[in-house]
Amino acid sequence: MAIIDLNEKEKTLVCDILGYLNFSSGSLDVQFLKAWNALYECFEERGREEIWRDALDSLHSEMERLTNAGGAFKDSRQSNLVLQDVEATLIEYRKFHEDTLYHQ
């Protein structure tokens, strides 16, 4: 897992995403989707190569920090499970579509 130094905007986006993942019952939230898009845009502007990996690494890293800090994120099982599922799905998706996504 790469540690990425996040600016304040990116930290806010990551916390918004983690808050939704940890406390949501699963209903669609437009602000959550906007936060994902904005985080990807931030990493794209930085010229990052594997944006999906950087986003997941940032989420994992910040989730660990928030969990260790206690408070509202003391119990982060739900968000950790979701992040594991998202990561596994993206890895398998990329493997399956390797022939058409090789240039991405």
XYZ file of N, CA and C in Angstrom:
312
model
N 0.854 -1.179 0.000
C 0.000 0.000 0.000
C 0.895 1.235 0.000
N 0.660 2.092 -0.952
C 1.426 3.335 -1.053
C 0.817 4.388 -0.125
N 1.687 5.146 0.507
C 1.235 6.251 1.347
C 1.306 7.514 0.489
N 0.184 8.155 0.303
C 0.104 9.354 -0.520
C -0.169 10.537 0.398
N 0.627 11.566 0.246
C 0.454 12.774 1.038
C -0.749 13.544 0.482
N -1.836 13.558 1.231
C -3.070 14.198 0.773
C -3.112 15.662 1.181
N -3.630 16.497 0.278
C -3.865 17.894 0.639
C -5.209 17.970 1.380
N -5.575 19.146 1.843
C -6.800 19.289 2.653
C -8.055 18.893 1.884
N -8.138 19.281 0.620
C -9.309 18.920 -0.192
C -9.429 17.409 -0.310
N -8.321 16.746 -0.582
C -8.332 15.292 -0.730
C -8.671 14.604 0.591
N -8.141 15.114 1.703
C -8.480 14.545 3.013
C -9.971 14.653 3.293
N -10.554 15.792 2.937
C -11.993 15.981 3.133
C -12.778 14.990 2.294
N -12.386 14.816 1.036
C -13.071 13.874 0.152
C -12.959 12.449 0.685
N -11.772 12.074 1.117
C -11.551 10.734 1.656
C -12.408 10.512 2.906
N -12.451 11.496 3.787
C -13.286 11.366 5.001
C -14.768 11.280 4.662
N -15.210 12.040 3.664
C -16.612 11.963 3.221
C -16.936 10.566 2.695
N -16.037 10.018 1.890
C -16.249 8.678 1.323
C -16.274 7.639 2.441
N -15.307 7.714 3.349
C -15.241 6.749 4.447
C -16.437 6.863 5.376
N -16.892 8.069 5.616
C -18.072 8.251 6.448
C -19.285 7.565 5.851
N -19.454 7.729 4.550
C -20.578 7.064 3.884
C -20.416 5.545 3.973
N -19.214 5.048 3.647
C -18.998 3.600 3.658
C -19.187 2.996 5.045
N -18.805 3.730 6.067
C -18.864 3.168 7.418
C -20.243 3.273 8.052
N -20.998 4.294 7.693
C -22.260 4.537 8.399
C -23.506 4.381 7.551
N -23.338 4.134 6.261
C -24.495 4.042 5.373
C -25.195 2.690 5.507
N -26.476 2.718 5.268
C -27.233 1.471 5.212
C -27.308 0.952 3.779
N -26.688 1.686 2.854
C -26.638 1.225 1.479
C -27.451 2.045 0.504
N -28.199 3.008 0.989
C -28.990 3.831 0.071
C -28.066 4.751 -0.718
N -28.445 5.022 -1.945
C -27.640 5.843 -2.843
C -27.556 7.274 -2.329
N -26.355 7.821 -2.375
C -26.118 9.189 -1.951
C -25.307 9.887 -3.040
N -25.877 10.901 -3.642
C -25.230 11.617 -4.736
C -23.934 12.277 -4.269
N -23.901 12.772 -3.038
C -22.689 13.409 -2.520
C -21.532 12.408 -2.427
N -21.846 11.167 -2.105
C -20.839 10.108 -2.064
C -20.234 9.897 -3.446
N -21.084 9.811 -4.455
C -20.606 9.615 -5.827
C -19.792 10.809 -6.308
N -20.225 12.010 -5.953
C -19.471 13.215 -6.321
C -18.101 13.222 -5.649
N -18.039 12.764 -4.416
C -16.760 12.718 -3.701
C -15.793 11.744 -4.373
N -16.295 10.577 -4.800
C -15.456 9.614 -5.526
C -14.902 10.256 -6.789
N -15.785 10.884 -7.564
C -15.349 11.523 -8.810
C -14.326 12.615 -8.545
N -14.569 13.421 -7.540
C -13.651 14.521 -7.224
C -12.287 13.985 -6.776
N -12.273 12.900 -6.007
C -11.011 12.307 -5.581
C -10.228 11.798 -6.788
N -10.908 11.134 -7.707
C -10.251 10.668 -8.934
C -9.700 11.849 -9.729
N -10.464 12.918 -9.808
C -10.005 14.107 -10.538
C -8.757 14.695 -9.893
N -8.726 14.731 -8.570
C -7.549 15.255 -7.862
C -6.311 14.431 -8.207
N -6.433 13.122 -8.177
C -5.283 12.268 -8.483
C -4.903 12.359 -9.963
N -5.886 12.533 -10.815
C -5.594 12.697 -12.241
C -4.811 13.990 -12.486
N -5.207 15.060 -11.803
C -4.508 16.339 -11.934
C -3.069 16.246 -11.455
N -2.809 15.366 -10.506
C -1.450 15.158 -10.011
C -0.605 14.370 -11.010
N -1.266 13.785 -12.008
C -0.552 12.977 -12.984
C -0.307 11.555 -12.525
N -1.109 11.096 -11.580
C -0.949 9.740 -11.061
C -1.318 8.732 -12.139
N -0.641 7.583 -12.130
C -0.839 6.561 -13.156
C -2.017 5.638 -12.842
N -2.002 5.047 -11.665
C -3.056 4.110 -11.274
C -3.970 4.791 -10.261
N -4.876 5.572 -10.771
C -5.751 6.368 -9.910
C -6.587 5.477 -9.005
N -7.098 4.397 -9.516
C -7.931 3.503 -8.711
C -7.133 2.962 -7.524
N -5.863 2.616 -7.760
C -5.020 2.080 -6.688
C -4.700 3.180 -5.666
N -4.370 4.381 -6.160
C -4.065 5.493 -5.261
C -5.265 5.851 -4.394
N -6.448 5.839 -4.999
C -7.666 6.151 -4.243
C -7.891 5.117 -3.140
N -7.769 3.838 -3.483
C -7.967 2.787 -2.477
C -6.894 2.834 -1.395
N -5.648 3.060 -1.793
C -4.572 3.156 -0.798
C -4.826 4.319 0.163
N -5.267 5.439 -0.381
C -5.561 6.603 0.449
C -6.711 6.319 1.407
N -7.728 5.636 0.921
C -8.872 5.292 1.768
C -8.460 4.331 2.883
N -7.677 3.320 2.535
C -7.207 2.369 3.552
C -6.355 3.072 4.606
N -5.437 3.883 4.147
C -4.523 4.577 5.054
C -5.268 5.523 5.997
N -6.173 6.289 5.438
C -6.926 7.245 6.262
C -7.885 6.513 7.199
N -8.453 5.396 6.745
C -9.344 4.616 7.605
C -8.574 4.086 8.808
N -7.359 3.628 8.585
C -6.525 3.142 9.681
C -6.240 4.266 10.673
N -5.914 5.453 10.155
C -5.636 6.596 11.026
C -6.863 6.973 11.849
N -8.024 7.027 11.194
C -9.256 7.403 11.884
C -9.663 6.357 12.924
N -9.470 5.095 12.590
C -9.802 4.019 13.533
C -8.926 4.112 14.772
N -7.643 4.346 14.563
C -6.712 4.462 15.699
C -7.009 5.690 16.549
N -7.568 6.730 15.928
C -7.899 7.952 16.666
C -9.141 7.759 17.535
N -9.930 6.727 17.225
C -11.139 6.466 18.010
C -12.296 7.328 17.540
N -13.159 7.664 18.436
C -14.309 8.485 18.082
C -15.291 7.748 17.187
N -15.857 8.466 16.247
C -16.911 7.919 15.385
C -16.426 6.744 14.535
N -15.137 6.708 14.227
C -14.609 5.647 13.365
C -13.954 4.517 14.152
N -14.225 4.463 15.453
C -13.636 3.422 16.292
C -13.982 2.029 15.762
N -15.206 1.861 15.312
C -15.637 0.599 14.721
C -15.759 0.811 13.210
N -14.746 0.394 12.489
C -14.714 0.629 11.045
C -14.844 -0.663 10.244
N -15.451 -1.671 10.841
C -15.573 -2.964 10.154
C -16.312 -2.853 8.836
N -17.413 -2.099 8.823
C -18.218 -2.004 7.603
C -17.415 -1.383 6.461
N -16.758 -0.282 6.717
C -15.996 0.371 5.648
C -14.814 -0.483 5.209
N -14.162 -1.169 6.132
C -13.054 -2.041 5.753
C -13.515 -3.188 4.867
N -14.662 -3.768 5.184
C -15.203 -4.847 4.350
C -15.561 -4.344 2.956
N -16.171 -3.180 2.892
C -16.545 -2.609 1.591
C -15.298 -2.316 0.769
N -14.290 -1.728 1.393
C -13.049 -1.428 0.666
C -12.370 -2.692 0.156
N -12.393 -3.756 0.951
C -11.829 -5.032 0.499
C -12.587 -5.566 -0.705
N -13.912 -5.477 -0.663
C -14.728 -5.940 -1.781
C -14.504 -5.112 -3.044
N -14.429 -3.796 -2.872
C -14.192 -2.911 -4.021
C -12.837 -3.226 -4.644
N -11.827 -3.377 -3.807
C -10.487 -3.667 -4.309
C -10.449 -4.998 -5.060
N -11.022 -6.029 -4.474
C -11.050 -7.344 -5.119
C -11.797 -7.287 -6.449
N -12.907 -6.571 -6.461
C -13.698 -6.447 -7.689
C -12.920 -5.717 -8.778
N -12.259 -4.625 -8.419
C -11.484 -3.872 -9.415
C -10.320 -4.689 -9.961
N -9.658 -5.439 -9.108
C -8.545 -6.278 -9.553
C -9.043 -7.332 -10.527
N -10.120 -8.016 -10.176
C -10.665 -9.045 -11.066
C -11.213 -8.452 -12.363
N -11.834 -7.288 -12.281
C -12.352 -6.610 -13.468
C -11.204 -6.290 -14.425
N -10.116 -5.778 -13.884
C -8.961 -5.434 -14.718
C -8.345 -6.690 -15.330
N -8.287 -7.775 -14.579
C -7.764 -9.030 -15.121
C -8.639 -9.529 -16.263
N -9.943 -9.516 -16.043
C -10.882 -10.024 -17.029
C -10.822 -9.217 -18.322
N -10.654 -7.898 -18.197
C -10.652 -7.017 -19.361
C -9.244 -6.589 -19.775
N -8.269 -7.367 -19.380
C -6.875 -7.036 -19.662
C -6.618 -6.784 -21.148
N -7.253 -7.574 -21.993
C -7.021 -7.439 -23.430
C -7.524 -6.106 -23.986
N -8.555 -5.538 -23.389
C -9.082 -4.273 -23.895
C -8.672 -3.074 -23.063
N -8.191 -3.311 -21.839
C -7.806 -2.216 -20.948
C -6.297 -2.061 -20.801
N -5.520 -2.785 -21.593
C -4.066 -2.781 -21.416
C -3.477 -1.366 -21.492
N -4.087 -0.494 -22.252
C -3.564 0.859 -22.429
C -4.001 1.812 -21.319
N -4.894 1.397 -20.429
C -5.384 2.261 -19.365
C -4.522 2.161 -18.130
